[in-house]
CSV table of C-alpha atoms (C1' of nucleotides) in Angstrom, one decimal:
chain,number,residue,atom,x,y,z
B,1,MET,CA,64.5,64.4,76.7
B,2,SER,CA,66.9,67.3,76.5
B,3,PHE,CA,68.3,69.2,79.6
B,4,THR,CA,66.5,72.4,78.5
B,5,SER,CA,63.1,70.5,78.2
B,6,LYS,CA,63.5,68.8,81.6
B,7,LEU,CA,64.5,71.9,83.1
B,8,ILE,CA,61.4,73.8,81.8
B,9,ASP,CA,59.2,71.1,82.9
B,10,TRP,CA,60.6,71.0,86.3
B,11,TYR,CA,60.3,74.9,86.7
B,12,GLN,CA,56.5,74.9,85.5
B,13,SER,CA,55.6,72.7,88.4
B,14,ASN,CA,58.1,73.9,91.0
B,15,LYS,CA,58.4,77.7,90.6
B,16,ARG,CA,57.8,79.9,93.6
B,17,GLU,CA,55.3,82.9,93.4
B,18,LEU,CA,57.5,85.9,93.6
B,19,PRO,CA,56.3,89.6,93.4
B,20,TRP,CA,58.5,90.4,90.4
B,21,ARG,CA,57.5,87.4,88.4
B,22,ALA,CA,54.1,89.0,88.0
B,23,ARG,CA,55.7,91.6,85.7
B,24,LYS,CA,57.9,92.1,82.9
B,25,ASP,CA,58.5,95.9,83.0
B,26,PRO,CA,62.2,96.5,83.0
B,27,TYR,CA,62.0,98.9,86.0
B,28,ALA,CA,60.7,96.2,88.4
B,29,ILE,CA,63.1,93.6,86.9
B,30,TRP,CA,66.2,95.8,87.1
B,31,LEU,CA,65.2,96.9,90.8
B,32,SER,CA,64.8,93.1,91.7
B,33,GLU,CA,68.1,92.0,90.0
B,34,ILE,CA,70.0,94.6,91.6
B,35,ILE,CA,68.6,94.0,95.2
B,36,LEU,CA,69.1,90.2,94.6
B,37,GLN,CA,72.9,90.4,93.8
B,38,GLN,CA,74.7,88.2,96.1
B,39,THR,CA,71.7,88.2,98.3
B,40,ARG,CA,69.0,85.5,99.2
B,41,ILE,CA,65.6,85.9,98.1
B,42,GLU,CA,64.2,85.6,101.6
B,43,GLN,CA,66.4,88.6,102.6
B,44,GLY,CA,65.7,90.7,99.5
B,45,LEU,CA,62.0,90.3,99.4
B,46,LYS,CA,61.1,92.9,102.0
B,47,TYR,CA,63.4,95.5,100.4
B,48,TYR,CA,61.9,94.9,96.9
B,49,GLU,CA,58.5,95.5,98.3
B,50,ALA,CA,59.8,98.7,100.2
B,51,PHE,CA,61.4,100.1,97.0
B,52,ILE,CA,58.5,99.3,94.9
B,53,GLU,CA,56.0,101.0,97.4
B,54,THR,CA,58.2,104.1,97.9
B,55,TYR,CA,59.4,104.6,94.5
B,56,PRO,CA,57.0,103.0,91.9
B,57,THR,CA,58.6,104.2,88.8
B,58,VAL,CA,62.1,105.0,87.5
B,59,PHE,CA,61.2,108.8,87.8
B,60,ASP,CA,60.0,108.4,91.4
B,61,LEU,CA,63.6,106.8,92.2
B,62,ALA,CA,65.4,109.6,90.1
B,63,LYS,CA,63.7,112.2,92.1
B,64,ALA,CA,64.8,110.9,95.5
B,65,GLU,CA,67.8,111.9,97.5
B,66,GLU,CA,70.5,109.6,97.6
B,67,GLU,CA,70.5,109.8,101.3
B,68,ASP,CA,66.9,108.5,101.1
B,69,VAL,CA,67.8,105.7,98.9
B,70,LEU,CA,70.5,104.6,101.2
B,71,LYS,CA,68.2,104.8,104.1
B,72,LEU,CA,65.7,102.4,102.4
B,73,TRP,CA,68.8,100.1,101.5
B,74,GLN,CA,70.1,100.1,105.1
B,75,GLY,CA,71.0,96.7,106.3
B,76,LEU,CA,71.0,94.9,103.1
B,77,GLY,CA,74.7,95.7,102.5
B,78,TYR,CA,77.1,96.2,99.4
B,79,TYR,CA,75.9,99.8,99.3
B,80,SER,CA,77.3,100.8,96.1
B,81,ARG,CA,74.4,98.9,94.6
B,82,ALA,CA,72.3,101.5,96.1
B,83,ARG,CA,74.3,104.5,95.0
B,84,ASN,CA,74.5,103.0,91.3
B,85,LEU,CA,70.8,102.2,91.5
B,86,HIS,CA,70.0,105.9,92.2
B,87,HIS,CA,72.7,107.0,89.8
B,88,THR,CA,71.4,104.8,87.0
B,89,ALA,CA,67.7,106.0,87.6
B,90,ILE,CA,68.9,109.6,87.1
B,91,SER,CA,70.8,108.7,83.9
B,92,ILE,CA,67.9,106.9,82.5
B,93,VAL,CA,65.3,109.7,83.2
B,94,GLU,CA,67.7,112.5,81.9
B,95,THR,CA,69.4,110.8,79.0
B,96,HIS,CA,67.0,108.1,77.9
B,97,LYS,CA,63.5,110.1,78.5
B,98,GLY,CA,62.9,107.2,81.3
B,99,ILE,CA,63.1,104.3,78.8
B,100,PHE,CA,65.3,101.5,79.5
B,101,PRO,CA,67.9,100.3,76.9
B,102,GLU,CA,66.1,97.2,75.2
B,103,ASN,CA,69.1,95.1,74.6
B,104,HIS,CA,71.9,93.4,76.4
B,105,SER,CA,74.7,95.7,75.1
B,106,GLY,CA,72.6,99.0,75.8
B,107,LEU,CA,72.0,97.7,79.5
B,108,MET,CA,75.5,96.9,79.9
B,109,LYS,CA,76.4,100.6,79.6
B,110,LEU,CA,74.7,101.4,82.8
B,111,LYS,CA,76.4,101.7,86.2
B,112,GLY,CA,75.7,98.5,88.5
B,113,ILE,CA,74.7,96.5,85.4
B,114,GLY,CA,77.0,93.6,84.4
B,115,ASP,CA,76.6,90.7,82.2
B,116,TYR,CA,74.5,88.7,84.7
B,117,THR,CA,72.0,91.6,85.2
B,118,ALA,CA,71.9,92.7,81.5
B,119,SER,CA,71.2,89.0,80.6
B,120,ALA,CA,68.5,88.8,83.1
B,121,ILE,CA,66.5,91.9,82.3
B,122,SER,CA,67.2,91.4,78.3
B,123,SER,CA,65.9,87.9,78.4
B,124,ILE,CA,62.9,88.3,80.8
B,125,CYS,CA,61.8,91.8,79.3
B,126,TYR,CA,62.7,91.4,75.8
B,127,ASN,CA,63.1,87.9,74.9
B,128,GLU,CA,66.5,88.1,74.1
B,129,PRO,CA,68.6,85.0,74.3
B,130,GLN,CA,71.2,85.8,76.9
B,131,ALA,CA,72.0,83.3,79.3
B,132,VAL,CA,72.5,84.3,82.8
B,133,VAL,CA,75.4,82.9,84.9
B,134,ASP,CA,75.1,83.3,88.5
B,135,GLY,CA,76.0,81.0,91.6
B,136,ASN,CA,73.2,78.7,91.0
B,137,VAL,CA,74.0,78.3,87.4
B,138,TYR,CA,77.5,77.6,88.3
B,139,ARG,CA,76.6,75.0,90.7
B,140,VAL,CA,74.0,73.2,88.5
B,141,LEU,CA,76.0,73.0,85.3
B,142,SER,CA,79.1,72.1,86.9
B,143,ARG,CA,77.4,69.2,88.6
B,144,VAL,CA,75.1,67.9,85.8
B,145,PHE,CA,78.0,68.3,83.2
B,146,GLY,CA,80.9,67.4,85.3
B,147,ILE,CA,83.0,70.6,85.1
B,148,PHE,CA,85.8,71.1,87.2
B,149,THR,CA,87.0,74.3,86.0
B,150,PRO,CA,87.2,76.9,88.8
B,151,ILE,CA,84.2,78.9,88.6
B,152,ASN,CA,86.2,82.0,89.9
B,153,SER,CA,88.7,82.0,87.1
B,154,SER,CA,88.2,84.0,83.7
B,155,GLN,CA,88.4,80.7,82.0
B,156,GLY,CA,85.7,79.3,84.0
B,157,ALA,CA,83.4,82.3,83.5
B,158,LYS,CA,83.8,81.8,79.8
B,159,GLU,CA,83.2,78.3,79.8
B,160,PHE,CA,79.9,78.4,81.9
B,161,LYS,CA,78.6,81.2,79.9
B,162,THR,CA,79.1,79.4,76.6
B,163,LEU,CA,77.4,76.4,77.9
B,164,ALA,CA,74.5,78.2,79.4
B,165,GLN,CA,74.1,80.0,76.0
B,166,LYS,CA,74.2,76.6,74.0
B,167,LEU,CA,71.5,75.4,76.5
B,168,ILE,CA,69.4,78.4,76.5
B,169,ASP,CA,65.6,77.9,75.2
B,170,THR,CA,65.4,80.6,72.4
B,171,LYS,CA,61.7,80.7,72.5
B,172,GLN,CA,61.6,81.5,76.1
B,173,PRO,CA,65.0,82.8,77.3
B,174,GLY,CA,63.5,84.3,80.4
B,175,GLU,CA,61.8,81.3,81.6
B,176,PHE,CA,65.0,79.3,80.9
B,177,ASN,CA,67.1,81.7,83.1
B,178,GLN,CA,64.8,81.7,85.9
B,179,ALA,CA,64.3,77.9,85.8
B,180,LEU,CA,68.0,77.5,85.9
B,181,MET,CA,68.5,79.8,88.8
B,182,GLU,CA,65.4,78.3,90.8
B,183,PHE,CA,66.5,75.0,90.3
B,184,GLY,CA,69.9,75.6,91.7
B,185,ALA,CA,68.2,77.6,94.4
B,186,THR,CA,65.6,75.1,95.9
B,187,HIS,CA,66.8,71.5,94.5
B,188,CYS,CA,70.4,71.5,93.4
B,189,LYS,CA,71.5,73.3,96.6
B,190,PRO,CA,75.0,73.5,97.9
B,191,GLN,CA,74.3,71.3,100.9
B,192,ASN,CA,71.7,68.4,100.9
B,193,PRO,CA,70.8,68.6,97.3
B,194,GLY,CA,67.8,66.4,96.4
B,195,CYS,CA,69.7,64.1,94.2
B,196,GLU,CA,67.5,61.0,95.1
B,197,HIS,CA,64.5,62.5,93.3
B,198,CYS,CA,66.0,64.6,90.5
B,199,VAL,CA,64.9,65.0,87.0
B,200,PHE,CA,68.6,64.9,86.1
B,201,SER,CA,69.5,61.8,88.0
B,202,SER,CA,69.8,59.7,85.0
B,203,THR,CA,72.3,61.8,83.3
B,204,CYS,CA,74.0,63.8,86.1
B,205,VAL,CA,77.8,63.4,85.7
B,206,ALA,CA,78.5,64.3,89.3
B,207,LEU,CA,75.9,62.1,90.6
B,208,LYS,CA,77.2,59.1,88.7
B,209,LYS,CA,80.5,59.6,89.6
B,210,GLU,CA,80.0,60.7,93.2
B,211,PHE,CA,81.2,64.2,92.7
B,212,VAL,CA,78.3,66.1,93.9
B,213,MET,CA,79.8,67.7,96.9
B,214,GLN,CA,82.9,68.5,95.3
B,215,LEU,CA,81.4,70.8,92.6
B,216,PRO,CA,81.5,73.6,91.9
B,217,VAL,CA,85.2,74.1,92.2
B,218,LYS,CA,86.3,77.5,93.7
B,219,THR,CA,90.0,78.4,94.2
B,220,GLY,CA,91.5,80.7,96.7
B,221,LYS,CA,90.5,82.0,99.9
B,222,THR,CA,89.5,85.6,100.6
B,223,LYS,CA,92.2,87.5,102.9
B,224,VAL,CA,90.6,89.2,106.0
B,225,ARG,CA,91.9,92.4,107.4
B,226,LYS,CA,91.3,93.1,111.0
B,227,ARG,CA,90.6,96.7,112.1
B,228,TYR,CA,90.1,98.4,115.5
B,229,PHE,CA,87.2,100.9,115.7
B,230,ASN,CA,86.5,103.3,118.5
B,231,TYR,CA,83.2,105.0,118.2
B,232,LEU,CA,82.7,108.3,120.2
B,233,VAL,CA,79.0,108.4,121.2
B,234,LEU,CA,78.6,112.2,122.3
B,235,VAL,CA,75.8,113.1,124.4
B,236,SER,CA,75.0,116.7,125.4
B,237,ASP,CA,72.7,118.0,128.1
B,238,ASP,CA,70.3,119.2,125.6
B,239,GLU,CA,70.2,115.7,123.9
B,240,LYS,CA,72.3,116.0,121.0
B,241,THR,CA,75.1,113.9,119.4
B,242,ILE,CA,77.2,114.0,116.5
B,243,LEU,CA,77.1,111.7,113.3
B,244,GLU,CA,79.6,111.9,110.4
B,245,LYS,CA,79.4,110.9,106.8
B,246,ARG,CA,81.7,108.5,105.3
B,247,THR,CA,82.6,110.1,102.1
B,248,GLU,CA,86.1,108.2,101.4
B,249,LYS,CA,86.3,105.1,99.5
B,250,GLY,CA,86.0,101.9,101.2
B,251,ILE,CA,83.3,100.5,103.2
B,252,TRP,CA,80.1,102.1,104.1
B,253,LYS,CA,80.7,105.0,101.6
B,254,ASN,CA,78.2,107.8,102.1
B,255,LEU,CA,76.8,106.2,105.3
B,256,TYR,CA,76.7,108.0,108.8
B,257,GLN,CA,78.5,107.0,111.9
B,258,PHE,CA,79.7,108.2,115.1
B,259,PRO,CA,82.9,110.0,115.1
B,260,LEU,CA,85.7,107.3,114.7
B,261,ILE,CA,89.2,106.8,116.1
B,262,GLU,CA,90.8,103.8,114.3
B,263,LYS,CA,93.7,102.1,116.0
B,264,GLU,CA,96.3,99.8,114.6
B,265,ASN,CA,95.7,97.4,117.4
B,266,SER,CA,93.3,96.5,120.3
B,267,SER,CA,94.8,99.1,122.6
B,268,LYS,CA,92.3,101.4,124.4
B,269,ILE,CA,91.9,105.0,123.4
B,270,THR,CA,92.7,107.8,126.2
B,271,PHE,CA,90.7,110.9,127.4
B,272,GLU,CA,93.3,113.0,125.6
B,273,GLU,CA,92.7,111.3,122.4
B,274,VAL,CA,89.1,112.1,122.6
B,275,GLU,CA,89.7,115.8,123.6
B,276,LYS,CA,92.1,116.1,120.7
B,277,CYS,CA,89.2,114.9,118.3
B,278,PHE,CA,87.0,117.7,119.5
B,279,PRO,CA,89.4,121.0,120.6
B,280,GLU,CA,86.1,123.4,120.4
B,281,ILE,CA,84.2,121.0,122.9
B,282,GLU,CA,84.6,120.7,126.6
B,283,ILE,CA,84.2,117.0,127.3
B,284,ASP,CA,83.1,116.2,130.8
B,285,SER,CA,83.7,112.2,130.9
B,286,VAL,CA,84.3,109.3,128.6
B,287,THR,CA,83.1,105.9,129.7
B,288,VAL,CA,83.3,102.7,127.7
B,289,HIS,CA,80.0,101.2,126.8
B,290,ASN,CA,81.1,97.9,125.8
B,291,GLU,CA,84.3,96.6,127.7
B,292,ILE,CA,84.5,93.7,125.6
B,293,PRO,CA,84.6,94.8,121.9
B,294,LEU,CA,82.1,93.4,119.6
B,295,THR,CA,83.1,91.8,116.5
B,296,HIS,CA,81.6,92.7,113.2
B,297,LYS,CA,82.6,90.5,110.2
B,298,LEU,CA,82.4,91.6,106.6
B,299,SER,CA,83.5,89.7,103.7
B,300,HIS,CA,87.0,91.1,103.6
B,301,GLN,CA,87.2,92.9,107.1
B,302,HIS,CA,86.9,91.9,110.7
B,303,LEU,CA,86.1,94.8,112.9
B,304,GLN,CA,86.5,95.1,116.4
B,305,ILE,CA,84.5,97.9,117.9
B,306,GLN,CA,84.1,99.7,121.1
B,307,PHE,CA,81.5,102.3,121.7
B,308,TRP,CA,82.6,105.3,124.0
B,309,VAL,CA,79.9,107.4,125.8
B,310,ALA,CA,81.2,111.3,126.2
B,311,SER,CA,79.3,113.6,128.1
B,312,THR,CA,79.4,117.2,127.6
B,313,ALA,CA,77.4,120.3,128.1
B,314,ALA,CA,76.9,121.5,124.6
B,315,LEU,CA,78.0,120.6,121.1
B,316,GLY,CA,77.7,123.6,119.1
B,317,GLU,CA,77.0,123.7,115.3
B,318,LYS,CA,77.7,119.8,114.7
B,319,GLY,CA,75.1,118.8,117.2
B,320,LEU,CA,72.4,116.7,115.9
B,321,PRO,CA,69.2,116.1,117.9
B,322,ILE,CA,69.1,112.6,118.9
B,323,SER,CA,65.3,112.5,117.9
B,324,LYS,CA,66.5,112.8,114.3
B,325,ILE,CA,69.4,110.2,114.2
B,326,ASN,CA,67.2,107.6,112.8
B,327,GLU,CA,66.4,109.6,109.7
B,328,LEU,CA,70.0,109.0,108.5
B,329,PRO,CA,71.6,105.9,106.8
B,330,VAL,CA,73.8,104.0,109.0
B,331,PRO,CA,75.8,100.7,109.1
B,332,ILE,CA,73.8,97.9,110.6
B,333,VAL,CA,76.3,97.7,113.5
B,334,ILE,CA,75.6,101.3,114.3
B,335,HIS,CA,71.8,100.8,114.0
B,336,ASN,CA,72.2,98.0,116.6
B,337,PHE,CA,73.9,100.1,119.0
B,338,ILE,CA,71.4,102.9,118.7
B,339,VAL,CA,68.6,100.4,119.2
B,340,ASP,CA,70.3,98.9,122.2
B,341,PHE,CA,71.6,102.1,123.8
B,342,SER,CA,68.2,103.9,123.5
B,343,PHE,CA,69.8,107.0,124.7
F,1,DA,C1',93.8,88.3,87.5
F,2,DA,C1',93.1,89.7,92.4
F,3,DT,C1',90.7,92.6,95.4
F,4,DC,C1',87.2,94.8,97.4
F,5,DC,C1',82.3,95.6,98.7
F,6,DG,C1',77.7,93.6,103.7
F,7,DG,C1',74.8,91.1,106.1
F,8,DG,C1',72.5,87.1,107.1
F,9,DG,C1',71.0,82.3,107.0
F,10,DA,C1',72.4,77.4,107.3
F,11,DA,C1',74.9,73.5,108.6
K,1,DT,C1',83.2,78.3,112.7
K,2,DT,C1',82.7,78.0,107.2
K,3,DC,C1',80.4,78.7,103.0
K,4,DC,C1',77.5,81.2,99.9
K,5,DC,C1',73.9,84.0,98.2
K,6,DA,C1',69.6,85.7,91.0
K,7,DG,C1',77.4,90.1,91.1
K,8,DG,C1',80.0,94.5,89.7
K,9,DA,C1',83.6,97.9,90.0
K,10,DT,C1',88.2,98.8,90.6
K,11,DT,C1',93.1,98.2,90.5
DNA sequence: AATCCGGGGAA
DNA sequence: TTCCCAGGATT
């Protein structure tokens, strides 16, 4: 029996019930695929439900404010996905009359949709034989076929796409794609794969040669930048504070945070620095909230963060009622502080 | 071809 | 700690 037949058979008796599998309309599939980029199903599931509930159609999403979309996305990370999601919803409504492109190349033109997502949507919704290649596919194919080409190289990307394309079930490409990913996610796992009772045990090259744990091959290691953040938590007598929008490129674009003083090292900020930050405001006192900086790890940055609580009589124009801060999208580390501090 | 972009769960 | 997750955009 062929690889493809074995895989489809395995899928039919092992697939999980997931909400987006109950439908084939491009809006739901698109939404689920964007949410699931670099995100485990268990983590993305709640967000999918919330988005479908809040924005049932692409028209509802297009009508929304970006700030509200980011608020619903809060905590999921990679926020450019949310900004592009909103941007593309508007684009589909305004220039495609609310109708999604119905093939791979048309989908590829949309912001936030690359080869993987275009393949997923076109295969599931339109039965177009486009093979998806995600982390699961790299792992399964590299093991079963014994491929040592690094998956994070341009040659590897081409090689695995070509192989998956050769294997795809052209009669049911969407089922094949989901089967391959499901098999990688639940059976051919990175750690403790179920090799002892596997439908490919008789032909798997990695299993026969005992290379399973060496595959897939991934080269290089990501360099991590250290940064030192000092957040100024202003608190006025009339229960207001200040949150600012991050508008520059980089992490957390268009999310809100307390006024930030970034330093080159772990040296502490001074009262004078705080005053210089707000020339028009009379600061009464500044006390550190966490003496020991908390470490917040991102994929390319390690942030050492200290919160400083600054008391003042009034905040003027920029003052935001503390009762309203939970309406704004914030990085999870800011959210955690707000919950813990409880003003 | 490299680098950037989050947060969380598992071992 | 380290790895990696239904990747894509930018440089």
